[in-house]
Coordinates of C-alpha atoms and ligand atoms in Angstrom, one line a residue:
M177 CA -29.6 6.4 14.8
G178 CA -28.5 6.6 11.2
G179 CA -32.1 5.9 10.0
Y180 CA -31.7 1.9 11.1
D181 CA -33.9 0.5 13.8
Q182 CA -32.5 -1.5 16.5
E183 CA -33.8 -4.8 15.2
F184 CA -32.5 -4.5 11.9
I185 CA -28.9 -3.3 13.4
E186 CA -29.0 -6.6 15.7
S187 CA -29.9 -8.6 12.6
L188 CA -26.9 -7.5 10.6
R189 CA -24.8 -8.0 13.6
E190 CA -25.9 -11.7 13.9
G191 CA -25.6 -12.1 9.9
D192 CA -21.8 -11.0 10.2
L193 CA -20.9 -12.8 13.1
N194 CA -22.8 -16.0 11.5
H195 CA -21.3 -15.6 7.9
I196 CA -18.5 -13.4 7.3
L197 CA -14.8 -14.4 7.7
H198 CA -12.8 -11.0 8.0
P199 CA -9.5 -10.5 6.7
F200 CA -6.8 -9.3 9.3
T201 CA -9.1 -9.5 12.1
K202 CA -8.7 -11.1 15.3
L203 CA -11.7 -13.6 15.3
K204 CA -12.2 -14.3 19.0
D205 CA -12.4 -10.4 19.6
H206 CA -14.6 -9.9 16.8
N207 CA -16.9 -12.4 18.2
Q208 CA -17.2 -10.4 21.0
Q209 CA -17.4 -6.9 19.9
G210 CA -19.4 -7.4 16.6
P211 CA -18.8 -5.5 13.2
R212 CA -18.5 -1.7 13.0
I213 CA -21.0 -1.4 10.2
I214 CA -20.2 1.6 7.7
T215 CA -23.2 2.6 6.0
K216 CA -22.4 6.0 4.0
A217 CA -19.5 8.0 3.6
E218 CA -19.1 11.8 2.2
G219 CA -15.8 13.6 1.6
V220 CA -13.5 13.1 4.0
K221 CA -15.8 11.3 6.8
V222 CA -17.7 8.1 7.1
E223 CA -21.1 7.1 8.6
D224 CA -21.5 4.1 10.9
I225 CA -24.8 2.3 11.2
E226 CA -25.7 4.0 14.6
G227 CA -25.3 7.4 12.7
N228 CA -21.8 8.4 14.3
S229 CA -19.8 10.3 11.7
L230 CA -15.9 9.7 11.8
F231 CA -12.8 11.2 9.9
D232 CA -11.6 8.4 7.6
G233 CA -8.2 8.7 9.0
L234 CA -7.1 5.7 6.6
S235 CA -8.9 6.5 3.3
G236 CA -10.7 3.3 3.6
L237 CA -7.3 1.0 3.1
W238 CA -5.0 3.7 1.9
N239 CA -7.0 3.9 -1.0
V240 CA -9.9 6.4 -1.1
N241 CA -7.5 9.2 -2.7
I242 CA -10.3 11.4 -4.1
G243 CA -12.5 11.3 -1.1
H244 CA -16.1 9.3 -0.9
H245 CA -19.0 10.0 -2.7
Q246 CA -17.6 11.4 -5.8
L247 CA -20.7 10.7 -8.0
E248 CA -18.9 11.7 -11.3
V249 CA -17.1 8.2 -10.8
A250 CA -20.6 6.5 -10.3
D251 CA -22.0 8.0 -13.3
A252 CA -19.0 6.9 -15.7
V253 CA -19.7 3.4 -13.9
R254 CA -23.3 3.5 -14.7
E255 CA -22.7 4.4 -18.2
Q256 CA -20.2 1.9 -18.9
M257 CA -22.3 -0.5 -17.1
G258 CA -25.0 0.6 -19.7
T259 CA -22.7 0.0 -22.7
L260 CA -20.5 -2.8 -22.0
E261 CA -20.5 -4.5 -18.7
Y262 CA -17.6 -6.9 -19.5
A263 CA -15.2 -7.8 -21.7
P264 CA -12.1 -10.4 -22.0
S265 CA -8.5 -9.2 -22.4
F266 CA -7.5 -12.6 -23.2
F267 CA -6.7 -13.9 -26.9
G268 CA -6.2 -10.1 -28.0
Y269 CA -9.9 -9.0 -27.1
S270 CA -9.8 -5.5 -26.0
N271 CA -12.2 -2.5 -25.0
I272 CA -12.3 1.3 -24.9
P273 CA -11.8 2.1 -21.1
A274 CA -8.9 -0.5 -21.0
I275 CA -7.1 1.0 -24.0
K276 CA -7.7 4.7 -22.6
L277 CA -6.5 3.9 -19.1
A278 CA -3.4 2.0 -20.2
E279 CA -2.4 5.1 -22.3
K280 CA -3.1 7.4 -19.6
V281 CA -1.1 5.3 -17.1
A282 CA 1.7 5.0 -19.2
S283 CA 1.7 8.7 -19.8
L284 CA 1.9 9.4 -16.1
L285 CA 4.7 6.9 -15.4
P286 CA 8.4 8.1 -16.3
G287 CA 10.8 6.1 -18.8
S288 CA 9.5 3.7 -21.0
L289 CA 7.1 2.2 -18.5
N290 CA 4.3 1.9 -21.3
R291 CA 3.0 -1.6 -21.1
V292 CA 0.1 -2.3 -18.9
M293 CA -1.3 -5.6 -17.4
F294 CA -4.6 -4.6 -15.5
T295 CA -5.2 -6.7 -12.6
C296 CA -8.0 -6.8 -9.7
G297 CA -5.5 -5.6 -7.0
G298 CA -2.3 -4.9 -5.4
S299 CA -1.3 -8.9 -4.7
E300 CA -2.2 -9.7 -8.3
S301 CA -0.1 -6.9 -9.7
N302 CA 3.0 -7.8 -7.6
E303 CA 2.3 -11.4 -8.4
S304 CA 2.1 -10.4 -12.1
N305 CA 5.5 -8.6 -11.8
L306 CA 7.2 -11.5 -10.0
K307 CA 6.2 -13.8 -12.8
M308 CA 6.9 -11.4 -15.7
A309 CA 10.5 -11.0 -14.2
R310 CA 11.0 -14.5 -14.4
Y311 CA 9.6 -14.8 -17.9
Y312 CA 12.0 -12.2 -19.0
F313 CA 15.0 -13.9 -17.8
K314 CA 14.0 -17.2 -19.1
L315 CA 13.4 -15.6 -22.7
K316 CA 16.7 -14.0 -22.5
G317 CA 18.4 -17.5 -22.1
Q318 CA 19.0 -17.0 -18.2
P319 CA 16.7 -19.5 -16.7
E320 CA 18.5 -19.8 -13.5
K321 CA 17.8 -16.0 -12.8
I322 CA 14.7 -16.5 -10.4
K323 CA 15.4 -15.1 -7.1
I324 CA 13.6 -12.2 -5.6
V325 CA 14.9 -9.7 -3.0
S326 CA 12.8 -8.0 -1.0
R327 CA 13.1 -6.0 2.6
N328 CA 11.8 -6.7 6.2
Q329 CA 8.6 -4.8 7.0
A330 CA 7.6 -5.0 3.4
Y331 CA 4.0 -5.7 2.7
H332 CA 3.3 -6.8 -0.8
G333 CA 0.0 -8.6 -0.5
V334 CA -1.2 -12.4 0.3
S335 CA -0.9 -14.7 -2.6
M336 CA 1.9 -17.0 -2.3
G337 CA 4.3 -15.0 -4.5
A338 CA 3.6 -11.5 -2.8
L339 CA 3.6 -13.1 0.5
S340 CA 6.7 -14.6 0.0
A341 CA 8.0 -11.2 -0.7
T342 CA 6.3 -9.7 2.3
G343 CA 9.0 -9.0 5.2
I344 CA 6.6 -9.2 8.1
P345 CA 7.0 -12.8 9.6
L346 CA 3.6 -12.7 11.7
F347 CA 1.9 -12.5 8.4
W348 CA 3.4 -16.0 6.8
E349 CA 4.3 -17.9 9.6
M350 CA 0.8 -19.7 9.7
F351 CA 1.1 -20.6 6.1
E352 CA 4.7 -21.5 5.6
P353 CA 6.4 -22.9 3.9
L354 CA 7.0 -19.8 1.7
L355 CA 8.1 -20.1 -1.9
P356 CA 11.7 -20.8 -2.3
G357 CA 13.9 -18.3 -4.0
F358 CA 12.7 -15.3 -2.0
V359 CA 15.5 -13.5 0.2
H360 CA 14.8 -10.5 2.4
I361 CA 17.3 -7.7 3.8
P362 CA 16.8 -4.9 6.1
S363 CA 14.7 -1.8 5.2
P364 CA 15.6 1.6 5.8
Y365 CA 13.8 1.7 9.2
C366 CA 16.4 4.2 10.7
Y367 CA 14.4 4.3 14.1
R368 CA 14.9 0.7 14.8
C369 CA 18.3 0.2 12.5
E370 CA 19.3 -3.4 12.1
F371 CA 22.9 -2.7 11.8
Q372 CA 22.7 -0.3 15.2
K373 CA 23.8 2.5 13.1
E374 CA 22.6 6.3 13.0
Y375 CA 21.7 8.1 9.8
P376 CA 23.9 9.9 8.0
S377 CA 27.0 8.3 9.6
C378 CA 25.5 4.9 8.8
D379 CA 26.7 5.7 5.0
M380 CA 23.3 3.6 3.9
E381 CA 24.3 0.2 4.8
C382 CA 20.7 -1.0 4.4
A383 CA 21.0 0.1 0.4
H384 CA 24.5 -1.3 0.1
E385 CA 23.3 -4.6 1.8
L386 CA 21.3 -5.2 -1.3
D387 CA 24.9 -5.3 -3.3
K388 CA 26.3 -7.7 -0.8
V389 CA 23.1 -10.1 -0.9
I390 CA 23.1 -10.0 -4.6
Q391 CA 26.6 -11.1 -4.7
E392 CA 26.3 -13.6 -1.8
E393 CA 23.5 -15.4 -3.8
G394 CA 25.2 -15.0 -7.1
P395 CA 23.9 -12.3 -9.4
E396 CA 23.3 -14.9 -12.2
T397 CA 20.4 -16.2 -9.7
V398 CA 18.6 -13.1 -8.8
A399 CA 15.8 -11.7 -10.8
A400 CA 14.3 -8.9 -9.3
F401 CA 14.4 -6.5 -6.1
I402 CA 10.8 -5.3 -5.4
A403 CA 10.3 -2.7 -2.7
E404 CA 7.5 0.1 -1.9
P405 CA 8.7 3.6 -2.2
V406 CA 7.4 4.1 1.3
I407 CA 6.6 1.0 3.4
G408 CA 3.1 1.2 4.2
A409 CA 1.2 -1.5 6.3
G410 CA 4.7 -2.2 7.7
G411 CA 4.6 1.0 9.6
V412 CA 4.9 3.9 7.1
I413 CA 8.9 4.2 6.9
A414 CA 10.0 6.5 4.3
P415 CA 13.9 5.9 3.4
P416 CA 16.5 8.7 3.3
D417 CA 16.8 10.4 -0.2
E418 CA 20.0 8.6 -1.1
Y419 CA 18.4 5.2 -0.5
F420 CA 16.5 4.6 -3.9
P421 CA 19.2 6.2 -6.3
I422 CA 21.9 3.7 -4.6
I423 CA 19.4 0.9 -5.0
R424 CA 18.9 1.6 -8.7
E425 CA 22.6 1.6 -9.2
I426 CA 23.0 -1.5 -7.7
C427 CA 20.3 -3.3 -9.6
D428 CA 21.7 -1.9 -12.8
K429 CA 25.1 -3.2 -12.0
H430 CA 24.0 -6.8 -11.5
D431 CA 21.2 -6.8 -14.0
V432 CA 18.5 -7.2 -11.6
L433 CA 15.0 -5.8 -12.3
F434 CA 13.6 -3.5 -9.8
I435 CA 9.9 -3.5 -9.3
A436 CA 8.4 -0.4 -7.4
D437 CA 5.4 -1.4 -5.4
E438 CA 3.4 1.8 -5.8
V439 CA 0.1 0.1 -4.5
I440 CA -0.2 2.7 -1.7
T441 CA 1.9 5.4 -3.0
G442 CA 0.9 5.9 -6.5
F443 CA -1.9 8.2 -7.4
G444 CA -0.7 11.1 -5.2
R445 CA -0.4 9.8 -1.6
T446 CA 3.0 11.2 -0.9
G447 CA 2.6 14.3 -2.7
K448 CA 3.9 13.1 -5.9
M449 CA 1.8 11.2 -8.9
F450 CA 4.3 8.1 -7.7
G451 CA 6.2 7.7 -4.9
M452 CA 9.6 7.2 -6.9
D453 CA 9.0 10.4 -8.4
N454 CA 9.9 11.7 -5.2
W455 CA 13.7 10.8 -6.1
G456 CA 13.6 10.6 -9.9
V457 CA 14.5 7.1 -9.7
V458 CA 12.9 5.2 -12.7
P459 CA 12.0 1.3 -12.0
D460 CA 11.9 -1.6 -14.2
M461 CA 8.4 -2.6 -13.4
V462 CA 5.7 -1.1 -11.2
S463 CA 2.8 -2.5 -9.4
I464 CA -0.2 -0.2 -8.8
A465 CA -3.6 -0.7 -7.5
K466 CA -5.7 1.1 -4.8
G467 CA -5.5 4.7 -5.9
I468 CA -6.0 3.7 -9.5
T469 CA -9.6 3.9 -8.8
S470 CA -9.6 5.3 -5.5
G471 CA -11.2 2.0 -4.4
Y472 CA -14.4 2.8 -6.1
I473 CA -14.1 -0.4 -7.7
P474 CA -11.3 -3.2 -7.4
L475 CA -8.7 -2.6 -10.0
G476 CA -4.8 -2.8 -10.2
A477 CA -2.1 -3.1 -12.9
A478 CA 1.5 -4.5 -13.6
V479 CA 3.5 -2.0 -15.7
I480 CA 6.6 -2.9 -17.4
K481 CA 9.2 -1.2 -19.5
D482 CA 9.5 -1.2 -23.4
E483 CA 12.4 -3.4 -23.4
M484 CA 10.9 -6.0 -21.3
Y485 CA 8.0 -6.2 -23.6
E486 CA 10.0 -6.1 -26.8
T487 CA 11.8 -9.3 -25.5
F488 CA 8.4 -11.0 -24.7
L489 CA 7.4 -10.2 -28.1
E490 CA 10.4 -11.4 -29.9
K491 CA 11.5 -14.0 -27.9
T492 CA 8.6 -15.7 -26.9
P493 CA 8.6 -19.3 -28.8
E494 CA 6.8 -19.4 -32.0
G495 CA 3.0 -20.1 -31.6
M496 CA 3.2 -19.9 -27.9
P497 CA 0.9 -17.2 -26.2
F498 CA 1.8 -15.0 -23.4
L499 CA 0.5 -17.7 -20.7
H500 CA -0.4 -15.2 -17.6
G501 CA -3.7 -13.3 -16.9
F502 CA -6.7 -13.0 -15.0
T503 CA -10.8 -13.3 -16.1
Y504 CA -11.1 -9.7 -15.0
N505 CA -7.9 -8.2 -16.8
G506 CA -9.0 -4.8 -18.4
H507 CA -12.4 -4.8 -17.1
P508 CA -14.2 -2.0 -18.7
V509 CA -16.2 -0.9 -15.8
A510 CA -13.3 -0.8 -13.4
C511 CA -11.2 1.2 -16.2
A512 CA -14.1 3.5 -16.8
A513 CA -13.9 4.3 -13.0
G514 CA -10.2 4.5 -13.2
L515 CA -10.1 7.0 -16.0
K516 CA -12.7 9.3 -14.1
N517 CA -11.0 9.0 -10.8
I518 CA -7.5 10.1 -12.7
E519 CA -9.4 13.0 -14.1
I520 CA -10.8 14.2 -10.9
I521 CA -7.1 13.8 -9.3
E522 CA -5.5 15.8 -12.0
R523 CA -8.5 18.5 -12.3
D524 CA -8.7 19.1 -8.7
G525 CA -5.1 19.0 -8.2
L526 CA -4.9 16.6 -5.5
V527 CA -1.5 15.6 -5.9
E528 CA -0.4 19.2 -5.0
N529 CA -3.0 19.2 -2.3
A530 CA -1.4 16.1 -0.9
A531 CA 1.9 17.5 -0.9
E532 CA 1.0 20.8 0.6
V533 CA -1.9 19.6 3.3
G534 CA 0.4 16.4 3.8
A535 CA 3.4 18.8 4.9
H536 CA 0.8 20.5 7.3
L537 CA -0.1 16.8 8.4
Q538 CA 3.4 15.7 9.2
A539 CA 4.3 19.2 11.1
Q540 CA 0.9 18.9 13.2
L541 CA 1.7 15.3 13.9
Q542 CA 5.5 16.2 15.2
E543 CA 3.7 18.3 17.7
L544 CA 2.4 15.0 19.4
S545 CA 6.2 14.2 20.1
D546 CA 5.6 15.5 23.7
V547 CA 3.3 12.8 24.7
S548 CA 5.5 10.5 26.8
I549 CA 4.3 7.1 24.9
V550 CA 5.1 8.9 21.5
G551 CA 8.6 7.1 20.2
E552 CA 8.7 8.4 16.7
V553 CA 6.5 10.2 14.4
R554 CA 7.3 9.9 10.6
G555 CA 5.8 10.1 7.3
M556 CA 5.5 11.4 3.8
G557 CA 2.7 13.5 2.1
M558 CA -0.5 12.0 3.2
M559 CA 0.8 9.0 4.7
S560 CA 2.0 8.9 8.5
A561 CA 2.5 6.9 11.6
I562 CA 3.1 7.4 15.0
E563 CA 5.0 4.6 16.9
L564 CA 4.2 4.3 20.6
V565 CA 7.0 3.0 23.0
D566 CA 7.4 2.2 26.7
D567 CA 10.4 4.1 27.0
K568 CA 11.4 7.1 24.8
E569 CA 15.2 6.7 25.6
T570 CA 15.9 3.0 24.9
K571 CA 12.8 2.8 22.4
E572 CA 11.5 -0.2 24.4
H573 CA 8.3 -1.8 23.3
F574 CA 5.2 -2.2 25.2
E575 CA 4.8 -5.6 26.8
P576 CA 2.4 -7.1 25.5
L577 CA 3.1 -5.3 22.4
G578 CA -0.1 -3.9 20.7
A579 CA -2.2 -3.2 23.5
P580 CA -1.6 1.0 23.8
G581 CA -1.9 0.9 20.1
L582 CA -5.4 -0.8 20.2
Q583 CA -6.4 1.7 23.0
V584 CA -5.7 4.7 20.9
A585 CA -7.2 3.4 17.9
N586 CA -10.5 2.5 20.0
K587 CA -10.5 6.0 21.6
S588 CA -9.9 7.8 18.3
W589 CA -12.9 5.5 16.8
Q590 CA -15.1 6.7 19.6
K591 CA -14.0 10.4 19.4
G592 CA -14.8 10.1 15.6
L593 CA -11.8 9.3 13.7
L594 CA -10.9 6.1 12.0
T595 CA -7.3 5.1 12.5
R596 CA -5.5 1.8 12.4
A597 CA -3.0 0.1 14.8
I598 CA -0.3 -1.8 13.4
G599 CA 1.0 -3.3 16.6
D600 CA 1.9 -0.1 18.6
T601 CA 2.4 2.1 15.4
L602 CA -0.8 4.0 14.5
A603 CA -1.0 4.6 11.1
L604 CA -3.0 7.9 9.4
A605 CA -3.3 8.2 5.7
P606 CA -6.4 10.5 5.0
P607 CA -7.9 11.4 1.6
L608 CA -5.8 13.7 -0.6
T609 CA -9.0 16.0 -0.5
C610 CA -8.3 17.0 3.1
T611 CA -8.2 20.6 4.1
K612 CA -5.7 21.8 6.8
E613 CA -8.8 22.5 8.9
D614 CA -9.6 18.8 8.8
I615 CA -6.0 18.0 9.7
D616 CA -6.3 20.2 12.6
Q617 CA -9.2 18.3 13.8
I618 CA -7.8 14.8 13.1
C619 CA -4.9 15.7 15.1
N620 CA -6.7 17.1 17.9
I621 CA -8.5 14.2 18.1
F622 CA -5.4 12.2 17.9
R623 CA -4.1 14.1 20.9
E624 CA -6.8 13.5 23.1
S625 CA -6.7 9.8 22.3
L626 CA -2.9 9.9 23.0
E627 CA -3.2 11.7 26.1
E628 CA -5.6 9.6 27.8
T629 CA -4.0 6.6 26.7
D630 CA -0.6 7.8 28.2
K631 CA -2.4 8.5 31.5
E632 CA -4.1 5.2 31.5
V633 CA -0.7 3.0 30.9
R634 CA 1.5 5.1 33.0
G635 CA -1.0 4.7 35.9
Ligands
PLP159 C1 2.2 -1.7 -0.9 C2 1.3 -2.9 -1.1 N1 1.4 -3.9 -1.9 C3 0.2 -5.0 -2.3 C4 -0.7 -4.8 -1.5 C5 -1.7 -5.7 -1.5 O1 -2.7 -5.4 -2.5 P1 -4.1 -6.1 -2.2 O2 -4.9 -6.0 -0.8 O3 -5.0 -5.2 -3.2 O4 -4.2 -7.5 -2.8 C6 -1.0 -3.7 -0.4 C7 -2.5 -3.6 0.4 O5 -2.1 -2.9 1.5 C8 0.1 -2.9 -0.2 O6 0.0 -1.9 0.5

């Protein structure tokens, strides 16, 4: 029973239903089912209020990279709380953990990505980078260079700028109109190629589409292109190896800034410290969050290259401050957590583990391709997805979309695995601390859930 009596559990359930508005939750279903209350977590597992132990197949929300209950982070947080709980970064104020973490982040990123603006999460990081791209071109005397190109299936967050860059209409339809100046192009979603082509004979049309769209819009109007190295919430879509080198060239050709949204992929998730390291491509700006503290405390950052900062420094009108920032920029306690988290990632070889155990995860999941409802298994390192289809040959979706996905996710929960259904695509992104044995158990649960669902939907 997890140590909680039934009356207390019932009162919590009522409290949740009466007072919490849950993000990304079907409200009517939630009202009937009630919350799943997590009370504890340890390593790669979480425990719910009834005492059920489950593999955390999504590392919280793709963020608990170092696994749960690493008390060294708690100690670092406690120590910082006892010394300096808060200091602003506005008006030139600074603090020791923020300085040390900015140095550390800059040392991990390639090229001259050296200037760090801390935020509280991924949406703020993207919002900051979108604004800084426009700021940069205004300072350079190109105020008309304001448009942002992003991709279908992309997820960049929920604030209006980040949402306008997001390429999943479902997420914005009820909040329209989007901001003007945002343009979407197809993503390298090879399984359902928007050009109806096959890799590699497609000649990377989806990458070259960026060139075409920038030309159509007018290069003098386009400020930035933003992309996740591996699309996460849009269904875990990793590009072919040529994709980002082509994108980099196109951005250079048109003087368009390339923003890498490393909110999920940063800090080891793909088996490299940053997703872009897989292709040796150096962005102009990077958005990070999640894995920077492994979710122990909210933190993010927008990082820009030296040349941009030098432009800010030289060209901001005399007497005018840099007018962007958040109250919690460079929060000392969050930065202390970030420093300890990165120390653990490096000390325990978690990036290398994500590469090695991640390869095992990908191989084990491929074995599930024999189940008749499995259309495609894909992923990279410790992020993966299984897309369910009604017909393997035609790739036809289930009608209604999402029902079998939810069935698999619910069965997995009952069998001890927390996973997430994105429509009929199931995402798996366990902590980077997983062993191959953990992965085997996770995949066994997954197979059982898939096979049972398969039987039920096929009647
Ligand atoms: C790639 C990516 N960018 C941005 C965000 C938004 O981050 P947040 O929810 O911290 O605002 C997310 C969240 O999942 C994400 O996956």
